[in-house]
mmCIF file with all atom_site columns, C-alpha atoms in Angstrom:
data_model
loop_
_atom_site.group_PDB
_atom_site.id
_atom_site.type_symbol
_atom_site.label_atom_id
_atom_site.label_alt_id
_atom_site.label_comp_id
_atom_site.label_asym_id
_atom_site.label_entity_id
_atom_site.label_seq_id
_atom_site.pdbx_PDB_ins_code
_atom_site.Cartn_x
_atom_site.Cartn_y
_atom_site.Cartn_z
_atom_site.occupancy
_atom_site.B_iso_or_equiv
_atom_site.pdbx_formal_charge
_atom_site.auth_seq_id
_atom_site.auth_comp_id
_atom_site.auth_asym_id
_atom_site.auth_atom_id
_atom_site.pdbx_PDB_model_num
ATOM 1   C CA . UNK A 1 1   ? 37.551 61.938 -11.182 1.00 79.00 ? 2   UNK A CA 1
ATOM 2   C CA . UNK A 1 2   ? 39.954 59.449 -11.665 1.00 92.00 ? 3   UNK A CA 1
ATOM 3   C CA . UNK A 1 3   ? 42.586 59.799 -14.561 1.00 97.00 ? 4   UNK A CA 1
ATOM 4   C CA . UNK A 1 4   ? 46.139 58.129 -15.023 1.00 98.00 ? 5   UNK A CA 1
ATOM 5   C CA . UNK A 1 5   ? 49.124 58.938 -17.692 1.00 98.00 ? 6   UNK A CA 1
ATOM 6   C CA . UNK A 1 6   ? 50.456 56.555 -20.090 1.00 98.00 ? 7   UNK A CA 1
ATOM 7   C CA . UNK A 1 7   ? 54.593 56.378 -20.096 1.00 97.00 ? 8   UNK A CA 1
ATOM 8   C CA . UNK A 1 8   ? 54.986 59.883 -18.577 1.00 98.00 ? 9   UNK A CA 1
ATOM 9   C CA . UNK A 1 9   ? 58.513 60.360 -16.431 1.00 97.00 ? 10  UNK A CA 1
ATOM 10  C CA . UNK A 1 10  ? 58.503 60.693 -12.558 1.00 98.00 ? 11  UNK A CA 1
ATOM 11  C CA . UNK A 1 11  ? 58.533 65.146 -12.889 1.00 98.00 ? 12  UNK A CA 1
ATOM 12  C CA . UNK A 1 12  ? 55.546 64.358 -15.143 1.00 98.00 ? 13  UNK A CA 1
ATOM 13  C CA . UNK A 1 13  ? 53.295 62.405 -12.704 1.00 98.00 ? 14  UNK A CA 1
ATOM 14  C CA . UNK A 1 14  ? 54.785 64.254 -9.926  1.00 98.00 ? 15  UNK A CA 1
ATOM 15  C CA . UNK A 1 15  ? 53.589 68.034 -11.769 1.00 98.00 ? 16  UNK A CA 1
ATOM 16  C CA . UNK A 1 16  ? 49.868 66.108 -12.587 1.00 98.00 ? 17  UNK A CA 1
ATOM 17  C CA . UNK A 1 17  ? 49.670 64.817 -9.566  1.00 98.00 ? 18  UNK A CA 1
ATOM 18  C CA . UNK A 1 18  ? 50.180 67.844 -7.824  1.00 97.00 ? 19  UNK A CA 1
ATOM 19  C CA . UNK A 1 19  ? 47.526 69.463 -9.937  1.00 96.00 ? 20  UNK A CA 1
ATOM 20  C CA . UNK A 1 20  ? 45.043 65.942 -9.784  1.00 96.00 ? 21  UNK A CA 1
ATOM 21  C CA . UNK A 1 21  ? 46.092 63.035 -8.110  1.00 97.00 ? 22  UNK A CA 1
ATOM 22  C CA . UNK A 1 22  ? 46.018 60.214 -10.352 1.00 98.00 ? 23  UNK A CA 1
ATOM 23  C CA . UNK A 1 23  ? 44.757 57.308 -10.291 1.00 98.00 ? 24  UNK A CA 1
ATOM 24  C CA . UNK A 1 24  ? 47.472 55.044 -12.395 1.00 98.00 ? 25  UNK A CA 1
ATOM 25  C CA . UNK A 1 25  ? 50.125 54.784 -14.583 1.00 98.00 ? 26  UNK A CA 1
ATOM 26  C CA . UNK A 1 26  ? 50.661 52.413 -17.609 1.00 98.00 ? 27  UNK A CA 1
ATOM 27  C CA . UNK A 1 27  ? 54.048 52.066 -19.390 1.00 98.00 ? 28  UNK A CA 1
ATOM 28  C CA . UNK A 1 28  ? 56.114 48.814 -19.577 1.00 97.00 ? 29  UNK A CA 1
ATOM 29  C CA . UNK A 1 29  ? 57.282 46.099 -17.143 1.00 98.00 ? 30  UNK A CA 1
ATOM 30  C CA . UNK A 1 30  ? 57.951 42.605 -16.766 1.00 98.00 ? 31  UNK A CA 1
ATOM 31  C CA . UNK A 1 31  ? 61.001 40.344 -16.145 1.00 98.00 ? 32  UNK A CA 1
ATOM 32  C CA . UNK A 1 32  ? 61.794 41.297 -18.952 1.00 96.00 ? 33  UNK A CA 1
ATOM 33  C CA . UNK A 1 33  ? 62.118 44.802 -18.524 1.00 96.00 ? 34  UNK A CA 1
ATOM 34  C CA . UNK A 1 34  ? 62.460 45.995 -15.816 1.00 97.00 ? 35  UNK A CA 1
ATOM 35  C CA . UNK A 1 35  ? 63.191 49.517 -16.059 1.00 96.00 ? 36  UNK A CA 1
ATOM 36  C CA . UNK A 1 36  ? 60.235 51.278 -13.866 1.00 98.00 ? 37  UNK A CA 1
ATOM 37  C CA . UNK A 1 37  ? 61.719 49.427 -10.523 1.00 97.00 ? 38  UNK A CA 1
ATOM 38  C CA . UNK A 1 38  ? 64.600 52.194 -10.612 1.00 97.00 ? 39  UNK A CA 1
ATOM 39  C CA . UNK A 1 39  ? 62.114 55.721 -10.062 1.00 98.00 ? 40  UNK A CA 1
ATOM 40  C CA . UNK A 1 40  ? 58.670 54.912 -11.376 1.00 98.00 ? 41  UNK A CA 1
ATOM 41  C CA . UNK A 1 41  ? 57.485 52.334 -9.146  1.00 98.00 ? 42  UNK A CA 1
ATOM 42  C CA . UNK A 1 42  ? 58.850 53.843 -6.049  1.00 98.00 ? 43  UNK A CA 1
ATOM 43  C CA . UNK A 1 43  ? 57.485 57.694 -6.974  1.00 98.00 ? 44  UNK A CA 1
ATOM 44  C CA . UNK A 1 44  ? 54.238 55.762 -7.668  1.00 98.00 ? 45  UNK A CA 1
ATOM 45  C CA . UNK A 1 45  ? 54.010 53.907 -4.557  1.00 98.00 ? 46  UNK A CA 1
ATOM 46  C CA . UNK A 1 46  ? 55.068 57.653 -2.279  1.00 98.00 ? 47  UNK A CA 1
ATOM 47  C CA . UNK A 1 47  ? 52.066 58.501 -4.461  1.00 98.00 ? 48  UNK A CA 1
ATOM 48  C CA . UNK A 1 48  ? 49.969 55.851 -3.768  1.00 98.00 ? 49  UNK A CA 1
ATOM 49  C CA . UNK A 1 49  ? 49.103 55.998 -7.776  1.00 98.00 ? 50  UNK A CA 1
ATOM 50  C CA . UNK A 1 50  ? 48.439 51.912 -9.008  1.00 98.00 ? 51  UNK A CA 1
ATOM 51  C CA . UNK A 1 51  ? 50.717 51.284 -11.430 1.00 98.00 ? 52  UNK A CA 1
ATOM 52  C CA . UNK A 1 52  ? 48.901 49.235 -14.658 1.00 98.00 ? 53  UNK A CA 1
ATOM 53  C CA . UNK A 1 53  ? 51.883 47.529 -17.110 1.00 98.00 ? 54  UNK A CA 1
ATOM 54  C CA . UNK A 1 54  ? 51.372 46.591 -20.259 1.00 98.00 ? 55  UNK A CA 1
ATOM 55  C CA . UNK A 1 55  ? 54.271 43.841 -22.590 1.00 97.00 ? 56  UNK A CA 1
ATOM 56  C CA . UNK A 1 56  ? 53.860 42.285 -18.643 1.00 98.00 ? 57  UNK A CA 1
ATOM 57  C CA . UNK A 1 57  ? 54.606 39.210 -21.384 1.00 98.00 ? 58  UNK A CA 1
ATOM 58  C CA . UNK A 1 58  ? 57.521 41.402 -22.556 1.00 96.00 ? 59  UNK A CA 1
ATOM 59  C CA . UNK A 1 59  ? 55.365 41.035 -26.103 1.00 95.00 ? 60  UNK A CA 1
ATOM 60  C CA . UNK A 1 60  ? 55.152 37.745 -25.813 1.00 95.00 ? 61  UNK A CA 1
ATOM 61  C CA . UNK A 1 61  ? 59.171 36.493 -25.341 1.00 96.00 ? 62  UNK A CA 1
ATOM 62  C CA . UNK A 1 62  ? 58.599 35.317 -21.793 1.00 97.00 ? 63  UNK A CA 1
ATOM 63  C CA . UNK A 1 63  ? 55.555 33.249 -22.728 1.00 95.00 ? 64  UNK A CA 1
ATOM 64  C CA . UNK A 1 64  ? 58.816 30.808 -24.681 1.00 91.00 ? 65  UNK A CA 1
ATOM 65  C CA . UNK A 1 65  ? 57.090 30.784 -27.937 1.00 91.00 ? 66  UNK A CA 1
ATOM 66  C CA . UNK A 1 66  ? 59.693 33.577 -29.580 1.00 94.00 ? 67  UNK A CA 1
ATOM 67  C CA . UNK A 1 67  ? 62.726 31.494 -30.288 1.00 90.00 ? 68  UNK A CA 1
ATOM 68  C CA . UNK A 1 68  ? 66.363 32.559 -31.420 1.00 90.00 ? 69  UNK A CA 1
ATOM 69  C CA . UNK A 1 69  ? 65.515 32.650 -35.059 1.00 90.00 ? 70  UNK A CA 1
ATOM 70  C CA . UNK A 1 70  ? 62.008 34.243 -35.095 1.00 92.00 ? 71  UNK A CA 1
ATOM 71  C CA . UNK A 1 71  ? 61.068 37.024 -38.161 1.00 91.00 ? 72  UNK A CA 1
ATOM 72  C CA . UNK A 1 72  ? 58.580 39.663 -37.815 1.00 93.00 ? 73  UNK A CA 1
ATOM 73  C CA . UNK A 1 73  ? 56.656 40.851 -40.649 1.00 92.00 ? 74  UNK A CA 1
ATOM 74  C CA . UNK A 1 74  ? 57.098 44.625 -41.086 1.00 91.00 ? 75  UNK A CA 1
ATOM 75  C CA . UNK A 1 75  ? 53.724 45.525 -39.990 1.00 93.00 ? 76  UNK A CA 1
ATOM 76  C CA . UNK A 1 76  ? 54.345 43.831 -37.148 1.00 93.00 ? 77  UNK A CA 1
ATOM 77  C CA . UNK A 1 77  ? 56.051 46.609 -34.078 1.00 91.00 ? 78  UNK A CA 1
ATOM 78  C CA . UNK A 1 78  ? 58.374 43.607 -32.691 1.00 93.00 ? 79  UNK A CA 1
ATOM 79  C CA . UNK A 1 79  ? 60.205 44.285 -36.033 1.00 91.00 ? 80  UNK A CA 1
ATOM 80  C CA . UNK A 1 80  ? 61.523 47.948 -35.390 1.00 92.00 ? 81  UNK A CA 1
ATOM 81  C CA . UNK A 1 81  ? 62.105 46.900 -30.812 1.00 92.00 ? 82  UNK A CA 1
ATOM 82  C CA . UNK A 1 82  ? 65.800 46.709 -30.517 1.00 93.00 ? 83  UNK A CA 1
ATOM 83  C CA . UNK A 1 83  ? 65.087 43.272 -28.104 1.00 93.00 ? 84  UNK A CA 1
ATOM 84  C CA . UNK A 1 84  ? 63.973 41.540 -30.773 1.00 93.00 ? 85  UNK A CA 1
ATOM 85  C CA . UNK A 1 85  ? 66.583 42.543 -33.426 1.00 93.00 ? 86  UNK A CA 1
ATOM 86  C CA . UNK A 1 86  ? 68.125 38.565 -34.437 1.00 91.00 ? 87  UNK A CA 1
ATOM 87  C CA . UNK A 1 87  ? 71.180 38.832 -32.606 1.00 93.00 ? 88  UNK A CA 1
ATOM 88  C CA . UNK A 1 88  ? 69.438 39.883 -28.849 1.00 94.00 ? 89  UNK A CA 1
ATOM 89  C CA . UNK A 1 89  ? 66.701 37.384 -29.137 1.00 93.00 ? 90  UNK A CA 1
ATOM 90  C CA . UNK A 1 90  ? 69.669 34.810 -29.568 1.00 93.00 ? 91  UNK A CA 1
ATOM 91  C CA . UNK A 1 91  ? 71.544 36.569 -26.257 1.00 94.00 ? 92  UNK A CA 1
ATOM 92  C CA . UNK A 1 92  ? 67.872 36.807 -24.560 1.00 94.00 ? 93  UNK A CA 1
ATOM 93  C CA . UNK A 1 93  ? 67.198 33.329 -25.218 1.00 95.00 ? 94  UNK A CA 1
ATOM 94  C CA . UNK A 1 94  ? 68.818 31.794 -21.699 1.00 94.00 ? 95  UNK A CA 1
ATOM 95  C CA . UNK A 1 95  ? 65.844 34.248 -20.184 1.00 96.00 ? 96  UNK A CA 1
ATOM 96  C CA . UNK A 1 96  ? 63.343 32.545 -21.587 1.00 96.00 ? 97  UNK A CA 1
ATOM 97  C CA . UNK A 1 97  ? 65.062 29.325 -20.832 1.00 96.00 ? 98  UNK A CA 1
ATOM 98  C CA . UNK A 1 98  ? 65.364 30.568 -17.320 1.00 97.00 ? 99  UNK A CA 1
ATOM 99  C CA . UNK A 1 99  ? 61.360 31.005 -17.209 1.00 98.00 ? 100 UNK A CA 1
ATOM 100 C CA . UNK A 1 100 ? 60.419 28.163 -19.141 1.00 97.00 ? 101 UNK A CA 1
ATOM 101 C CA . UNK A 1 101 ? 61.926 25.786 -17.006 1.00 98.00 ? 102 UNK A CA 1
ATOM 102 C CA . UNK A 1 102 ? 61.091 27.388 -13.614 1.00 98.00 ? 103 UNK A CA 1
ATOM 103 C CA . UNK A 1 103 ? 57.520 27.559 -14.279 1.00 98.00 ? 104 UNK A CA 1
ATOM 104 C CA . UNK A 1 104 ? 57.770 23.548 -16.075 1.00 98.00 ? 105 UNK A CA 1
ATOM 105 C CA . UNK A 1 105 ? 58.578 23.332 -12.157 1.00 97.00 ? 106 UNK A CA 1
ATOM 106 C CA . UNK A 1 106 ? 55.648 25.033 -10.353 1.00 97.00 ? 107 UNK A CA 1
ATOM 107 C CA . UNK A 1 107 ? 53.713 23.620 -12.835 1.00 98.00 ? 108 UNK A CA 1
ATOM 108 C CA . UNK A 1 108 ? 52.665 26.322 -14.227 1.00 98.00 ? 109 UNK A CA 1
ATOM 109 C CA . UNK A 1 109 ? 52.752 27.922 -17.380 1.00 98.00 ? 110 UNK A CA 1
ATOM 110 C CA . UNK A 1 110 ? 55.968 30.402 -18.555 1.00 98.00 ? 111 UNK A CA 1
ATOM 111 C CA . UNK A 1 111 ? 53.281 33.225 -19.197 1.00 98.00 ? 112 UNK A CA 1
ATOM 112 C CA . UNK A 1 112 ? 51.490 32.670 -15.822 1.00 98.00 ? 113 UNK A CA 1
ATOM 113 C CA . UNK A 1 113 ? 54.588 32.693 -13.898 1.00 98.00 ? 114 UNK A CA 1
ATOM 114 C CA . UNK A 1 114 ? 55.253 35.845 -15.736 1.00 98.00 ? 115 UNK A CA 1
ATOM 115 C CA . UNK A 1 115 ? 52.121 37.188 -15.067 1.00 98.00 ? 116 UNK A CA 1
ATOM 116 C CA . UNK A 1 116 ? 52.344 35.780 -11.529 1.00 98.00 ? 117 UNK A CA 1
ATOM 117 C CA . UNK A 1 117 ? 55.837 37.565 -10.959 1.00 98.00 ? 118 UNK A CA 1
ATOM 118 C CA . UNK A 1 118 ? 54.649 41.158 -11.731 1.00 98.00 ? 119 UNK A CA 1
ATOM 119 C CA . UNK A 1 119 ? 51.415 40.924 -9.808  1.00 98.00 ? 120 UNK A CA 1
ATOM 120 C CA . UNK A 1 120 ? 53.177 39.785 -6.486  1.00 98.00 ? 121 UNK A CA 1
ATOM 121 C CA . UNK A 1 121 ? 55.745 42.943 -7.060  1.00 98.00 ? 122 UNK A CA 1
ATOM 122 C CA . UNK A 1 122 ? 52.757 45.066 -5.619  1.00 97.00 ? 123 UNK A CA 1
ATOM 123 C CA . UNK A 1 123 ? 49.663 44.426 -4.631  1.00 97.00 ? 124 UNK A CA 1
ATOM 124 C CA . UNK A 1 124 ? 48.405 47.742 -6.344  1.00 98.00 ? 125 UNK A CA 1
ATOM 125 C CA . UNK A 1 125 ? 50.230 46.398 -10.040 1.00 98.00 ? 126 UNK A CA 1
ATOM 126 C CA . UNK A 1 126 ? 47.782 45.454 -11.897 1.00 97.00 ? 127 UNK A CA 1
ATOM 127 C CA . UNK A 1 127 ? 49.143 43.903 -15.436 1.00 98.00 ? 128 UNK A CA 1
ATOM 128 C CA . UNK A 1 128 ? 47.054 44.229 -18.687 1.00 97.00 ? 129 UNK A CA 1
ATOM 129 C CA . UNK A 1 129 ? 48.300 41.372 -20.846 1.00 96.00 ? 130 UNK A CA 1
ATOM 130 C CA . UNK A 1 130 ? 47.017 41.111 -24.836 1.00 91.00 ? 131 UNK A CA 1
ATOM 131 C CA . UNK A 1 131 ? 46.126 38.566 -26.606 1.00 91.00 ? 132 UNK A CA 1
ATOM 132 C CA . UNK A 1 132 ? 43.130 37.059 -29.464 1.00 91.00 ? 133 UNK A CA 1
ATOM 133 C CA . UNK A 1 133 ? 42.978 33.946 -28.352 1.00 94.00 ? 134 UNK A CA 1
ATOM 134 C CA . UNK A 1 134 ? 40.309 33.132 -25.590 1.00 96.00 ? 135 UNK A CA 1
ATOM 135 C CA . UNK A 1 135 ? 43.022 30.202 -24.160 1.00 95.00 ? 136 UNK A CA 1
ATOM 136 C CA . UNK A 1 136 ? 45.775 32.895 -23.531 1.00 95.00 ? 137 UNK A CA 1
ATOM 137 C CA . UNK A 1 137 ? 42.873 35.269 -22.309 1.00 96.00 ? 138 UNK A CA 1
ATOM 138 C CA . UNK A 1 138 ? 41.985 31.753 -19.797 1.00 97.00 ? 139 UNK A CA 1
ATOM 139 C CA . UNK A 1 139 ? 45.814 30.880 -19.312 1.00 97.00 ? 140 UNK A CA 1
ATOM 140 C CA . UNK A 1 140 ? 46.358 34.358 -18.357 1.00 97.00 ? 141 UNK A CA 1
ATOM 141 C CA . UNK A 1 141 ? 43.544 34.873 -16.125 1.00 97.00 ? 142 UNK A CA 1
ATOM 142 C CA . UNK A 1 142 ? 44.753 32.069 -14.111 1.00 97.00 ? 143 UNK A CA 1
ATOM 143 C CA . UNK A 1 143 ? 47.915 33.445 -13.533 1.00 97.00 ? 144 UNK A CA 1
ATOM 144 C CA . UNK A 1 144 ? 46.015 35.466 -11.052 1.00 96.00 ? 145 UNK A CA 1
ATOM 145 C CA . UNK A 1 145 ? 45.642 32.439 -8.900  1.00 97.00 ? 146 UNK A CA 1
ATOM 146 C CA . UNK A 1 146 ? 49.111 31.339 -8.761  1.00 98.00 ? 147 UNK A CA 1
ATOM 147 C CA . UNK A 1 147 ? 51.073 32.194 -5.366  1.00 97.00 ? 148 UNK A CA 1
ATOM 148 C CA . UNK A 1 148 ? 54.969 32.691 -5.170  1.00 98.00 ? 149 UNK A CA 1
ATOM 149 C CA . UNK A 1 149 ? 56.372 31.888 -2.619  1.00 97.00 ? 150 UNK A CA 1
ATOM 150 C CA . UNK A 1 150 ? 59.131 34.341 -0.858  1.00 97.00 ? 151 UNK A CA 1
ATOM 151 C CA . UNK A 1 151 ? 61.478 31.743 -2.098  1.00 97.00 ? 152 UNK A CA 1
ATOM 152 C CA . UNK A 1 152 ? 60.362 31.784 -5.629  1.00 98.00 ? 153 UNK A CA 1
ATOM 153 C CA . UNK A 1 153 ? 60.839 35.040 -5.595  1.00 98.00 ? 154 UNK A CA 1
ATOM 154 C CA . UNK A 1 154 ? 63.995 35.856 -4.165  1.00 98.00 ? 155 UNK A CA 1
ATOM 155 C CA . UNK A 1 155 ? 65.337 33.527 -6.264  1.00 97.00 ? 156 UNK A CA 1
ATOM 156 C CA . UNK A 1 156 ? 63.776 34.912 -10.080 1.00 98.00 ? 157 UNK A CA 1
ATOM 157 C CA . UNK A 1 157 ? 64.849 38.634 -8.587  1.00 97.00 ? 158 UNK A CA 1
ATOM 158 C CA . UNK A 1 158 ? 67.838 37.179 -8.260  1.00 97.00 ? 159 UNK A CA 1
ATOM 159 C CA . UNK A 1 159 ? 68.284 35.193 -11.659 1.00 97.00 ? 160 UNK A CA 1
ATOM 160 C CA . UNK A 1 160 ? 66.794 38.396 -13.289 1.00 97.00 ? 161 UNK A CA 1
ATOM 161 C CA . UNK A 1 161 ? 68.746 40.968 -11.634 1.00 95.00 ? 162 UNK A CA 1
ATOM 162 C CA . UNK A 1 162 ? 72.087 39.213 -12.997 1.00 95.00 ? 163 UNK A CA 1
ATOM 163 C CA . UNK A 1 163 ? 70.875 38.589 -16.405 1.00 94.00 ? 164 UNK A CA 1
ATOM 164 C CA . UNK A 1 164 ? 72.283 40.341 -18.704 1.00 90.00 ? 165 UNK A CA 1
ATOM 165 C CA . UNK A 1 165 ? 69.436 41.912 -21.659 1.00 92.00 ? 166 UNK A CA 1
ATOM 166 C CA . UNK A 1 166 ? 70.222 42.726 -25.158 1.00 91.00 ? 167 UNK A CA 1
ATOM 167 C CA . UNK A 1 167 ? 68.590 45.509 -26.834 1.00 89.00 ? 168 UNK A CA 1
#
């Protein structure tokens, strides 16, 4: 029997795992949303549970395709996400630009860098980016072949630790 939880807190994960060992936990995680690094990832590592991050591309933001003036229709879930409000989008453009510039310097796309960063964090992390286009699927799959060096990860993590994310 293999089973998992989605968006569960660490106390719930520990209780559930004690009853029947969890195979995986799914939650949001990306360069733009690093909250799981505080408690979730250490707990999963301690218990030997896999991590399946959704929105590893920051709901599209980290691809560099969402500008500061982006507008979202009411049926687009991003229209209610605080990080996608106009003021927050403007403030968060520095992160998107940094990812774009770093990726360009490595000869890869921003999406590939964002995915490679998540993959490089732990060997038991398997991100699940969403897409509706075959070209994007191929681009995302190519991220599995990107090998970030320790120095590249250090620079990325340094920038991300200092970045002020609005929303």
